[in-house]
PDB file of C-alpha atoms in Angstrom:
ATOM      1  CA  MET A 288     145.132 147.610 113.947  1.00 84.00           C
ATOM      2  CA  GLU A 289     141.066 148.472 114.094  1.00 96.00           C
ATOM      3  CA  ILE A 290     139.508 150.023 110.979  1.00 98.00           C
ATOM      4  CA  SER A 291     136.740 152.712 110.630  1.00 98.00           C
ATOM      5  CA  ILE A 292     135.332 152.974 107.069  1.00 98.00           C
ATOM      6  CA  ILE A 293     133.521 156.582 106.198  1.00 98.00           C
ATOM      7  CA  ILE A 294     131.231 156.590 103.333  1.00 98.00           C
ATOM      8  CA  PRO A 295     129.816 160.147 102.537  1.00 98.00           C
ATOM      9  CA  THR A 296     126.308 159.427 100.553  1.00 98.00           C
ATOM     10  CA  LYS A 297     123.468 161.412  99.024  1.00 97.00           C
ATOM     11  CA  ASN A 298     120.416 159.154  97.644  1.00 97.00           C
ATOM     12  CA  ALA A 299     122.634 156.178  97.525  1.00 97.00           C
ATOM     13  CA  GLU A 300     119.593 153.473  97.831  1.00 97.00           C
ATOM     14  CA  LYS A 301     120.910 151.884  94.506  1.00 96.00           C
ATOM     15  CA  TYR A 302     124.541 151.008  96.197  1.00 96.00           C
ATOM     16  CA  ILE A 303     124.876 151.279  99.961  1.00 98.00           C
ATOM     17  CA  ASN A 304     123.343 148.078 101.049  1.00 97.00           C
ATOM     18  CA  ASN A 305     125.635 145.911  98.653  1.00 97.00           C
ATOM     19  CA  LEU A 306     128.480 148.117  99.771  1.00 98.00           C
ATOM     20  CA  ILE A 307     128.059 147.670 103.215  1.00 98.00           C
ATOM     21  CA  ILE A 308     127.252 143.815 102.738  1.00 97.00           C
ATOM     22  CA  ASN A 309     130.739 143.657 100.992  1.00 97.00           C
ATOM     23  CA  LEU A 310     132.695 145.684 103.438  1.00 98.00           C
ATOM     24  CA  LYS A 311     131.405 143.135 106.434  1.00 97.00           C
ATOM     25  CA  ASN A 312     132.470 140.071 104.648  1.00 97.00           C
ATOM     26  CA  GLN A 313     135.894 141.222 103.961  1.00 98.00           C
ATOM     27  CA  THR A 314     138.828 138.965 105.173  1.00 98.00           C
ATOM     28  CA  ILE A 315     140.016 141.838 107.406  1.00 97.00           C
ATOM     29  CA  LYS A 316     136.446 143.295 109.179  1.00 96.00           C
ATOM     30  CA  PRO A 317     135.979 147.024 109.922  1.00 97.00           C
ATOM     31  CA  LYS A 318     135.341 147.645 113.577  1.00 96.00           C
ATOM     32  CA  GLU A 319     132.746 150.373 112.276  1.00 97.00           C
ATOM     33  CA  ILE A 320     131.453 151.634 109.467  1.00 98.00           C
ATOM     34  CA  ILE A 321     130.216 155.225 109.526  1.00 98.00           C
ATOM     35  CA  VAL A 322     127.899 156.686 106.886  1.00 98.00           C
ATOM     36  CA  ILE A 323     127.455 160.353 106.686  1.00 98.00           C
ATOM     37  CA  ASP A 324     124.529 161.407 104.510  1.00 98.00           C
ATOM     38  CA  THR A 325     123.568 164.725 102.730  1.00 97.00           C
ATOM     39  CA  ASN A 326     119.922 164.873 103.358  1.00 96.00           C
ATOM     40  CA  SER A 327     119.083 161.914 101.008  1.00 97.00           C
ATOM     41  CA  LYS A 328     115.477 161.793  99.466  1.00 97.00           C
ATOM     42  CA  ASP A 329     115.529 157.804  98.943  1.00 96.00           C
ATOM     43  CA  LYS A 330     115.724 154.975 101.406  1.00 97.00           C
ATOM     44  CA  THR A 331     119.564 155.522 102.302  1.00 98.00           C
ATOM     45  CA  LYS A 332     118.853 156.077 105.772  1.00 97.00           C
ATOM     46  CA  GLU A 333     116.484 153.135 106.193  1.00 97.00           C
ATOM     47  CA  ILE A 334     118.696 150.765 104.774  1.00 97.00           C
ATOM     48  CA  CYS A 335     121.678 152.033 106.759  1.00 97.00           C
ATOM     49  CA  THR A 336     119.629 152.177 110.046  1.00 95.00           C
ATOM     50  CA  GLN A 337     118.846 148.249 109.248  1.00 95.00           C
ATOM     51  CA  HIS A 338     122.502 147.456 109.672  1.00 95.00           C
ATOM     52  CA  LYS A 339     123.188 147.639 113.741  1.00 89.00           C
ATOM     53  CA  ASP A 340     126.577 148.257 113.257  1.00 89.00           C
ATOM     54  CA  VAL A 341     126.496 151.197 111.002  1.00 96.00           C
ATOM     55  CA  GLN A 342     126.760 154.559 112.367  1.00 97.00           C
ATOM     56  CA  PHE A 343     124.658 157.041 110.499  1.00 98.00           C
ATOM     57  CA  ILE A 344     125.162 160.735 110.438  1.00 98.00           C
ATOM     58  CA  HIS A 345     122.775 163.325 108.800  1.00 97.00           C
ATOM     59  CA  ILE A 346     123.798 166.808 107.354  1.00 97.00           C
ATOM     60  CA  ASN A 347     121.676 169.133 105.502  1.00 94.00           C
ATOM     61  CA  ASP A 348     121.824 170.533 102.327  1.00 89.00           C
ATOM     62  CA  GLY A 349     124.545 173.045 102.089  1.00 87.00           C
ATOM     63  CA  GLU A 350     126.733 171.817 104.606  1.00 93.00           C
ATOM     64  CA  PHE A 351     128.469 169.199 102.363  1.00 93.00           C
ATOM     65  CA  ASP A 352     132.280 169.869 101.655  1.00 93.00           C
ATOM     66  CA  HIS A 353     134.471 167.415  99.886  1.00 94.00           C
ATOM     67  CA  GLY A 354     137.009 167.733 102.638  1.00 96.00           C
ATOM     68  CA  GLY A 355     134.963 168.984 105.627  1.00 95.00           C
ATOM     69  CA  THR A 356     132.290 166.218 105.590  1.00 97.00           C
ATOM     70  CA  ARG A 357     134.880 163.489 105.420  1.00 98.00           C
ATOM     71  CA  ASN A 358     137.038 165.350 108.418  1.00 98.00           C
ATOM     72  CA  ARG A 359     133.377 165.571 110.252  1.00 97.00           C
ATOM     73  CA  ALA A 360     133.096 161.914 110.032  1.00 98.00           C
ATOM     74  CA  ALA A 361     136.395 160.870 110.773  1.00 98.00           C
ATOM     75  CA  LYS A 362     136.184 162.460 114.198  1.00 97.00           C
ATOM     76  CA  LYS A 363     133.621 160.025 115.229  1.00 97.00           C
ATOM     77  CA  ALA A 364     135.832 157.347 114.184  1.00 97.00           C
ATOM     78  CA  SER A 365     137.668 155.282 116.919  1.00 96.00           C
ATOM     79  CA  GLY A 366     139.931 152.880 114.582  1.00 97.00           C
ATOM     80  CA  ASP A 367     143.762 153.637 113.975  1.00 97.00           C
ATOM     81  CA  ILE A 368     143.087 153.134 110.304  1.00 98.00           C
ATOM     82  CA  LEU A 369     140.498 155.535 108.390  1.00 98.00           C
ATOM     83  CA  ILE A 370     139.381 154.046 105.238  1.00 98.00           C
ATOM     84  CA  PHE A 371     137.149 156.143 102.780  1.00 98.00           C
ATOM     85  CA  MET A 372     135.149 154.924  99.949  1.00 98.00           C
ATOM     86  CA  THR A 373     132.351 156.550  97.765  1.00 98.00           C
ATOM     87  CA  GLN A 374     128.999 155.029  97.661  1.00 97.00           C
ATOM     88  CA  ASP A 375     129.255 153.678  94.173  1.00 97.00           C
ATOM     89  CA  ALA A 376     132.624 151.882  94.780  1.00 97.00           C
ATOM     90  CA  ILE A 377     131.969 148.268  95.275  1.00 97.00           C
ATOM     91  CA  PRO A 378     134.958 145.857  96.499  1.00 98.00           C
ATOM     92  CA  ASN A 379     135.717 143.234  93.483  1.00 97.00           C
ATOM     93  CA  ASN A 380     136.580 140.647  96.116  1.00 97.00           C
ATOM     94  CA  ASP A 381     136.890 139.722  99.992  1.00 98.00           C
ATOM     95  CA  LYS A 382     140.338 140.765  99.923  1.00 98.00           C
ATOM     96  CA  PHE A 383     140.190 144.622  99.269  1.00 98.00           C
ATOM     97  CA  ILE A 384     140.618 145.950 102.709  1.00 98.00           C
ATOM     98  CA  GLU A 385     143.580 143.444 103.272  1.00 98.00           C
ATOM     99  CA  GLU A 386     145.060 144.456 100.338  1.00 98.00           C
ATOM    100  CA  LEU A 387     144.375 148.470 100.837  1.00 98.00           C
ATOM    101  CA  ILE A 388     146.149 148.618 104.347  1.00 98.00           C
ATOM    102  CA  LYS A 389     148.754 146.409 103.675  1.00 98.00           C
ATOM    103  CA  PRO A 390     151.537 148.761 102.876  1.00 98.00           C
ATOM    104  CA  LEU A 391     150.483 151.488 105.550  1.00 98.00           C
ATOM    105  CA  GLY A 392     153.411 151.956 108.175  1.00 97.00           C
ATOM    106  CA  LYS A 393     155.699 150.159 105.989  1.00 96.00           C
ATOM    107  CA  ASN A 394     158.704 152.157 104.283  1.00 94.00           C
ATOM    108  CA  ASN A 395     157.350 155.468 105.322  1.00 97.00           C
ATOM    109  CA  VAL A 396     153.940 154.799 103.604  1.00 98.00           C
ATOM    110  CA  VAL A 397     151.094 156.807 105.557  1.00 98.00           C
ATOM    111  CA  ALA A 398     148.273 156.417 102.873  1.00 98.00           C
ATOM    112  CA  SER A 399     147.084 154.322 100.054  1.00 98.00           C
ATOM    113  CA  TYR A 400     144.770 153.933  97.490  1.00 98.00           C
ATOM    114  CA  GLY A 401     143.070 151.252  95.547  1.00 98.00           C
ATOM    115  CA  ARG A 402     142.366 150.418  92.060  1.00 98.00           C
ATOM    116  CA  GLN A 403     139.392 151.099  90.087  1.00 98.00           C
ATOM    117  CA  LEU A 404     137.899 148.805  87.449  1.00 97.00           C
ATOM    118  CA  PRO A 405     135.368 149.645  84.651  1.00 96.00           C
ATOM    119  CA  SER A 406     131.946 148.249  85.029  1.00 93.00           C
ATOM    120  CA  GLU A 407     130.777 145.796  82.378  1.00 91.00           C
ATOM    121  CA  SER A 408     128.423 148.690  80.884  1.00 90.00           C
ATOM    122  CA  SER A 409     131.523 151.039  80.514  1.00 94.00           C
ATOM    123  CA  SER A 410     132.251 152.700  77.119  1.00 94.00           C
ATOM    124  CA  GLU A 411     135.316 151.678  75.493  1.00 95.00           C
ATOM    125  CA  LEU A 412     137.293 155.078  76.452  1.00 95.00           C
ATOM    126  CA  GLU A 413     136.163 154.693  79.969  1.00 95.00           C
ATOM    127  CA  LYS A 414     137.911 151.232  80.303  1.00 95.00           C
ATOM    128  CA  PHE A 415     140.988 152.822  78.713  1.00 96.00           C
ATOM    129  CA  ALA A 416     140.940 155.647  81.195  1.00 95.00           C
ATOM    130  CA  ARG A 417     140.467 153.339  83.998  1.00 96.00           C
ATOM    131  CA  GLY A 418     143.696 151.249  82.791  1.00 95.00           C
ATOM    132  CA  PHE A 419     145.515 154.403  82.131  1.00 95.00           C
ATOM    133  CA  ASN A 420     144.969 155.926  85.668  1.00 95.00           C
ATOM    134  CA  TYR A 421     145.033 152.705  87.366  1.00 97.00           C
ATOM    135  CA  THR A 422     147.326 149.874  86.192  1.00 96.00           C
ATOM    136  CA  ASN A 423     148.163 146.340  87.487  1.00 96.00           C
ATOM    137  CA  GLU A 424     151.485 147.295  89.133  1.00 97.00           C
ATOM    138  CA  ASP A 425     152.013 148.694  92.592  1.00 98.00           C
ATOM    139  CA  VAL A 426     153.367 152.178  92.973  1.00 97.00           C
ATOM    140  CA  ILE A 427     155.148 153.695  95.969  1.00 98.00           C
ATOM    141  CA  LYS A 428     155.282 157.790  95.567  1.00 97.00           C
ATOM    142  CA  SER A 429     157.439 160.191  97.380  1.00 96.00           C
ATOM    143  CA  LYS A 430     158.958 163.565  96.881  1.00 94.00           C
ATOM    144  CA  ASP A 431     161.853 161.890  94.909  1.00 94.00           C
ATOM    145  CA  ASP A 432     159.483 161.119  92.195  1.00 93.00           C
ATOM    146  CA  ILE A 433     158.362 164.519  91.434  1.00 91.00           C
ATOM    147  CA  ASP A 434     160.711 165.496  88.524  1.00 88.00           C
ATOM    148  CA  LYS A 435     159.589 161.863  86.888  1.00 89.00           C
ATOM    149  CA  LEU A 436     156.053 161.612  87.492  1.00 89.00           C
ATOM    150  CA  GLY A 437     155.056 165.400  87.721  1.00 88.00           C
ATOM    151  CA  VAL A 438     151.577 165.962  88.633  1.00 89.00           C
ATOM    152  CA  LYS A 439     151.046 162.115  88.791  1.00 92.00           C
ATOM    153  CA  THR A 440     153.177 161.850  92.078  1.00 94.00           C
ATOM    154  CA  PHE A 441     150.114 163.506  93.934  1.00 95.00           C
ATOM    155  CA  PHE A 442     147.507 161.419  92.002  1.00 95.00           C
ATOM    156  CA  PHE A 443     145.245 159.745  94.794  1.00 97.00           C
ATOM    157  CA  SER A 444     141.553 158.990  94.951  1.00 97.00           C
ATOM    158  CA  ASN A 445     139.183 159.186  98.067  1.00 96.00           C
ATOM    159  CA  VAL A 446     137.131 156.518  95.828  1.00 97.00           C
ATOM    160  CA  CYS A 447     138.942 153.991  98.011  1.00 98.00           C
ATOM    161  CA  SER A 448     141.849 155.190 100.262  1.00 98.00           C
ATOM    162  CA  ALA A 449     143.102 154.352 103.561  1.00 98.00           C
ATOM    163  CA  PHE A 450     145.142 156.381 106.192  1.00 98.00           C
ATOM    164  CA  ILE A 451     146.904 155.819 109.355  1.00 98.00           C
ATOM    165  CA  LYS A 452     145.027 158.271 111.616  1.00 98.00           C
ATOM    166  CA  GLU A 453     147.843 159.950 113.499  1.00 98.00           C
ATOM    167  CA  GLU A 454     149.396 160.773 110.294  1.00 98.00           C
ATOM    168  CA  PHE A 455     146.371 161.710 108.826  1.00 98.00           C
ATOM    169  CA  TYR A 456     145.791 164.490 111.671  1.00 97.00           C
ATOM    170  CA  LYS A 457     149.506 165.459 111.683  1.00 97.00           C
ATOM    171  CA  VAL A 458     148.612 167.375 108.403  1.00 97.00           C
ATOM    172  CA  GLY A 459     145.445 168.510 109.484  1.00 97.00           C
ATOM    173  CA  GLY A 460     143.291 166.095 107.594  1.00 97.00           C
ATOM    174  CA  PHE A 461     141.897 166.860 104.597  1.00 97.00           C
ATOM    175  CA  PRO A 462     141.711 170.544 103.076  1.00 95.00           C
ATOM    176  CA  GLU A 463     138.201 172.175 103.712  1.00 93.00           C
ATOM    177  CA  LYS A 464     136.361 174.392 101.616  1.00 90.00           C
ATOM    178  CA  THR A 465     137.681 173.138  98.371  1.00 91.00           C
ATOM    179  CA  ILE A 466     135.655 172.308  95.056  1.00 93.00           C
ATOM    180  CA  MET A 467     137.069 168.876  94.753  1.00 94.00           C
ATOM    181  CA  ASN A 468     140.547 166.730  94.627  1.00 95.00           C
ATOM    182  CA  GLU A 469     140.904 166.998  98.393  1.00 96.00           C
ATOM    183  CA  ASP A 470     142.602 163.407  98.175  1.00 97.00           C
ATOM    184  CA  MET A 471     145.374 164.890  95.843  1.00 96.00           C
ATOM    185  CA  ILE A 472     145.751 168.052  98.080  1.00 96.00           C
ATOM    186  CA  ILE A 473     146.296 165.855 101.203  1.00 97.00           C
ATOM    187  CA  ALA A 474     148.660 163.402  99.025  1.00 97.00           C
ATOM    188  CA  SER A 475     150.628 166.750  98.460  1.00 96.00           C
ATOM    189  CA  LYS A 476     150.817 167.508 102.114  1.00 96.00           C
ATOM    190  CA  PHE A 477     152.395 163.958 102.915  1.00 97.00           C
ATOM    191  CA  ILE A 478     154.435 164.028 100.353  1.00 96.00           C
ATOM    192  CA  PHE A 479     156.133 167.439 100.936  1.00 94.00           C
ATOM    193  CA  ASN A 480     156.331 166.178 104.590  1.00 96.00           C
ATOM    194  CA  ASP A 481     158.941 163.510 103.440  1.00 96.00           C
ATOM    195  CA  LYS A 482     156.193 160.823 103.660  1.00 98.00           C
ATOM    196  CA  LYS A 483     155.033 158.203 100.873  1.00 98.00           C
ATOM    197  CA  THR A 484     151.642 157.292  99.389  1.00 98.00           C
ATOM    198  CA  PHE A 485     151.041 153.757  97.824  1.00 98.00           C
ATOM    199  CA  TYR A 486     148.747 152.667  94.874  1.00 98.00           C
ATOM    200  CA  ALA A 487     147.477 149.277  95.935  1.00 98.00           C
ATOM    201  CA  SER A 488     146.853 147.649  92.543  1.00 98.00           C
ATOM    202  CA  LYS A 489     145.497 144.405  94.201  1.00 98.00           C
ATOM    203  CA  ALA A 490     142.916 146.464  96.426  1.00 98.00           C
ATOM    204  CA  GLU A 491     140.366 146.294  93.872  1.00 98.00           C
ATOM    205  CA  VAL A 492     136.773 148.168  93.411  1.00 98.00           C
ATOM    206  CA  ILE A 493     134.158 148.415  90.540  1.00 98.00           C
ATOM    207  CA  HIS A 494     133.789 151.982  90.063  1.00 97.00           C
ATOM    208  CA  SER A 495     133.588 154.034  86.633  1.00 91.00           C
ATOM    209  CA  HIS A 496     131.467 156.708  85.049  1.00 91.00           C
ATOM    210  CA  ASN A 497     130.148 157.304  81.458  1.00 90.00           C
ATOM    211  CA  TYR A 498     130.182 160.928  81.298  1.00 94.00           C
ATOM    212  CA  THR A 499     128.794 163.104  78.604  1.00 96.00           C
ATOM    213  CA  TYR A 500     130.861 165.718  76.964  1.00 97.00           C
ATOM    214  CA  ILE A 501     129.215 168.458  79.305  1.00 97.00           C
ATOM    215  CA  GLN A 502     129.803 166.357  82.171  1.00 97.00           C
ATOM    216  CA  GLN A 503     133.484 166.079  81.345  1.00 96.00           C
ATOM    217  CA  PHE A 504     133.392 169.673  80.704  1.00 98.00           C
ATOM    218  CA  LYS A 505     132.056 170.403  83.957  1.00 97.00           C
ATOM    219  CA  ARG A 506     134.356 168.105  86.019  1.00 96.00           C
ATOM    220  CA  ASN A 507     137.484 169.379  84.256  1.00 96.00           C
ATOM    221  CA  PHE A 508     136.497 172.750  84.843  1.00 97.00           C
ATOM    222  CA  ASP A 509     136.426 172.222  88.549  1.00 96.00           C
ATOM    223  CA  VAL A 510     139.810 170.580  88.369  1.00 94.00           C
ATOM    224  CA  GLY A 511     140.982 173.791  87.011  1.00 94.00           C
ATOM    225  CA  VAL A 512     139.399 175.622  89.768  1.00 96.00           C
ATOM    226  CA  VAL A 513     141.376 173.396  92.088  1.00 94.00           C
ATOM    227  CA  PHE A 514     144.695 174.485  90.739  1.00 90.00           C
ATOM    228  CA  ALA A 515     143.508 178.258  90.820  1.00 92.00           C
ATOM    229  CA  ASP A 516     142.567 178.353  94.317  1.00 93.00           C
ATOM    230  CA  SER A 517     144.691 175.686  95.804  1.00 89.00           C
ATOM    231  CA  GLY A 518     147.704 175.769  93.727  1.00 83.00           C
ATOM    232  CA  HIS A 519     149.971 176.432  96.321  1.00 86.00           C
ATOM    233  CA  TYR A 520     149.761 172.865  97.145  1.00 88.00           C
ATOM    234  CA  PHE A 521     151.346 172.091  93.557  1.00 84.00           C
ATOM    235  CA  VAL A 522     153.890 174.801  93.153  1.00 75.00           C
ATOM    236  CA  GLY A 523     155.976 174.459  89.920  1.00 70.00           C
ATOM    237  CA  ILE A 524     153.811 171.119  88.970  1.00 74.00           C
ATOM    238  CA  LYS A 525     152.026 171.361  85.537  1.00 67.00           C
ATOM    239  CA  SER A 526     149.170 169.049  84.701  1.00 67.00           C
ATOM    240  CA  GLU A 527     148.829 169.559  80.685  1.00 68.00           C
ATOM    241  CA  SER A 528     151.397 167.080  79.584  1.00 76.00           C
ATOM    242  CA  GLU A 529     149.464 164.192  81.459  1.00 82.00           C
ATOM    243  CA  GLY A 530     146.330 165.211  79.053  1.00 86.00           C
ATOM    244  CA  VAL A 531     148.444 164.990  76.029  1.00 90.00           C
ATOM    245  CA  LYS A 532     149.955 161.472  77.121  1.00 91.00           C
ATOM    246  CA  PHE A 533     146.358 160.332  77.619  1.00 94.00           C
ATOM    247  CA  VAL A 534     145.548 161.294  74.399  1.00 96.00           C
ATOM    248  CA  LYS A 535     148.358 159.801  72.516  1.00 96.00           C
ATOM    249  CA  GLU A 536     147.965 156.489  74.444  1.00 96.00           C
ATOM    250  CA  ALA A 537     144.301 156.462  73.926  1.00 97.00           C
ATOM    251  CA  ILE A 538     144.707 156.823  70.180  1.00 97.00           C
ATOM    252  CA  ARG A 539     147.114 153.821  70.010  1.00 97.00           C
ATOM    253  CA  TYR A 540     144.584 151.788  72.253  1.00 97.00           C
ATOM    254  CA  LEU A 541     141.701 152.415  69.814  1.00 97.00           C
ATOM    255  CA  ILE A 542     143.802 151.314  66.511  1.00 97.00           C
ATOM    256  CA  LYS A 543     145.210 148.307  68.262  1.00 96.00           C
ATOM    257  CA  ARG A 544     141.615 147.320  69.098  1.00 95.00           C
ATOM    258  CA  ASN A 545     140.320 148.091  65.822  1.00 97.00           C
ATOM    259  CA  LYS A 546     138.026 150.881  67.068  1.00 96.00           C
ATOM    260  CA  VAL A 547     139.577 153.738  64.780  1.00 97.00           C
ATOM    261  CA  TYR A 548     135.727 155.083  64.437  1.00 97.00           C
ATOM    262  CA  LEU A 549     136.231 156.107  68.001  1.00 97.00           C
ATOM    263  CA  ILE A 550     139.045 158.507  67.459  1.00 97.00           C
ATOM    264  CA  PRO A 551     136.891 161.575  66.551  1.00 97.00           C
ATOM    265  CA  HIS A 552     134.759 160.930  69.695  1.00 97.00           C
ATOM    266  CA  LEU A 553     138.037 160.882  71.829  1.00 97.00           C
ATOM    267  CA  ILE A 554     139.115 164.050  70.090  1.00 97.00           C
ATOM    268  CA  ILE A 555     135.824 166.105  70.961  1.00 98.00           C
ATOM    269  CA  GLU A 556     135.769 164.908  74.233  1.00 97.00           C
ATOM    270  CA  SER A 557     139.382 165.581  74.942  1.00 96.00           C
ATOM    271  CA  GLY A 558     138.590 169.191  73.663  1.00 97.00           C
ATOM    272  CA  PHE A 559     135.774 169.715  76.048  1.00 97.00           C
ATOM    273  CA  LYS A 560     138.141 168.313  78.863  1.00 96.00           C
ATOM    274  CA  PHE A 561     140.736 170.976  77.829  1.00 95.00           C
ATOM    275  CA  ILE A 562     138.615 174.012  77.440  1.00 97.00           C
ATOM    276  CA  GLY A 563     136.662 172.983  80.579  1.00 97.00           C
ATOM    277  CA  TYR A 564     140.394 173.016  82.442  1.00 95.00           C
ATOM    278  CA  LYS A 565     141.562 176.253  80.853  1.00 95.00           C
ATOM    279  CA  LEU A 566     138.293 178.124  81.884  1.00 98.00           C
ATOM    280  CA  GLY A 567     138.468 176.661  85.272  1.00 97.00           C
ATOM    281  CA  SER A 568     142.112 177.664  85.717  1.00 95.00           C
ATOM    282  CA  ASN A 569     140.971 181.348  84.897  1.00 97.00           C
ATOM    283  CA  TYR A 570     137.434 181.319  86.467  1.00 97.00           C
ATOM    284  CA  LYS A 571     138.294 184.425  88.553  1.00 95.00           C
ATOM    285  CA  LYS A 572     137.976 186.528  85.362  1.00 97.00           C
ATOM    286  CA  LEU A 573     134.882 185.309  84.339  1.00 96.00           C
ATOM    287  CA  PRO A 574     131.311 186.729  85.589  1.00 95.00           C
ATOM    288  CA  MET A 575     130.255 184.396  88.369  1.00 94.00           C
ATOM    289  CA  LYS A 576     126.704 183.397  86.890  1.00 94.00           C
ATOM    290  CA  TYR A 577     128.767 181.575  83.925  1.00 96.00           C
ATOM    291  CA  VAL A 578     130.909 180.168  86.591  1.00 96.00           C
ATOM    292  CA  LYS A 579     128.294 178.465  88.494  1.00 96.00           C
ATOM    293  CA  LYS A 580     126.771 177.085  85.244  1.00 96.00           C
ATOM    294  CA  MET A 581     130.111 175.552  83.965  1.00 97.00           C
ATOM    295  CA  SER A 582     130.825 173.863  87.315  1.00 97.00           C
ATOM    296  CA  MET A 583     129.614 170.418  88.598  1.00 95.00           C
ATOM    297  CA  HIS A 584     129.716 171.617  91.849  1.00 93.00           C
ATOM    298  CA  SER A 585     128.260 175.252  91.945  1.00 90.00           C
ATOM    299  CA  PHE A 586     127.365 175.114  95.523  1.00 88.00           C
ATOM    300  CA  TYR A 587     131.314 175.920  96.003  1.00 92.00           C
ATOM    301  CA  PHE A 588     130.548 179.083  94.641  1.00 91.00           C
ATOM    302  CA  ASP A 589     127.532 179.796  96.661  1.00 85.00           C
ATOM    303  CA  LYS A 590     129.850 179.422  99.939  1.00 73.00           C
ATOM    304  CA  LYS A 591     132.033 181.560  98.379  1.00 72.00           C
ATOM    305  CA  ASP A 592     129.860 184.500  97.966  1.00 60.00           C
ATOM    306  CA  ILE A 593     128.402 183.955 101.473  1.00 49.00           C
ATOM    307  CA  ASN A 594     131.965 184.226 103.047  1.00 53.00           C
ATOM    308  CA  LYS A 595     132.603 187.333 100.658  1.00 55.00           C
ATOM    309  CA  ASN A 596     129.530 188.835 102.003  1.00 49.00           C
ATOM    310  CA  LYS A 597     130.414 187.950 105.539  1.00 47.00           C
ATOM    311  CA  ASN A 598     133.548 189.596 104.970  1.00 50.00           C
ATOM    312  CA  LYS A 599     132.159 192.664 103.420  1.00 49.00           C
ATOM    313  CA  GLU A 600     129.662 193.130 106.303  1.00 48.00           C
ATOM    314  CA  GLU A 601     132.629 192.713 109.003  1.00 48.00           C
ATOM    315  CA  LYS A 602     134.664 195.411 107.577  1.00 47.00           C
ATOM    316  CA  GLU A 603     131.680 197.750 107.300  1.00 50.00           C
ATOM    317  CA  ALA A 604     130.743 197.054 110.744  1.00 45.00           C
ATOM    318  CA  LEU A 605     134.206 197.676 111.875  1.00 44.00           C
ATOM    319  CA  ALA A 606     134.345 201.146 109.654  1.00 49.00           C
ATOM    320  CA  ASP A 607     131.199 202.151 111.459  1.00 53.00           C
ATOM    321  CA  ALA A 608     132.592 201.302 114.851  1.00 49.00           C
TER     322      ALA A 608
END
């Protein structure tokens, strides 16, 4: 099997050279690395073009779309397996690709995602969050797991993921014009089409964020928007219970490590997440100028405004005809 790796970038100078070198030094080497860059202002392009086996695609500001941009790069890929990475996810060892693709094609598994480990500089709560979402045990997920796992059945991450290309296109690739969570949406497509996804715990990357309260609010606002605009992919599935479970386990984690003083921080952060999610879920009832301020990806709503105006103009033109 031949492997194509796709990496969307934006001002990735800090990470991209290290990532490319790591990927080329894996036990299973990729056939090609495709970087699709959104008008970086730093040395991203210069670094990428120094690697002769890296294909560099430039797109303009305003063209980026979480699903659409990845689909655009996938059309250029010649491998039978597509691996998607984010620019700041660095393989933890040289068996990352080997472990990530190992389950594909077995037991009806068509897609896999890897384990994200926190960086040394991560906060205590970020370390817990990575361990909560990315355990040290493999998990195979199918339609049969919905009653037991709920929304976790569809948990999937494009930080590092792999797909059998033929199966990827059978479900139409990633959804386009979605604010985020294109990875969970494609996972739901597979699962509701009686396919399986796989969490490959031995496929490790270093990847974490130390978000502020406001950043957590904005990120979870956008998650709420996903469920408002793309809820048909998750019919009957509720996600709030997973948040309650996270808080309870985080409190136990902090007590066990004698970090009780961080519990107020956890409660405040969780409040920002919950309020953000609830507002995002109901964004259609809010004034658009505030919606854009609350979102981490405000360009999504700019595109919605453009499409709304186009539709209005088309209706007016038909009425005048």
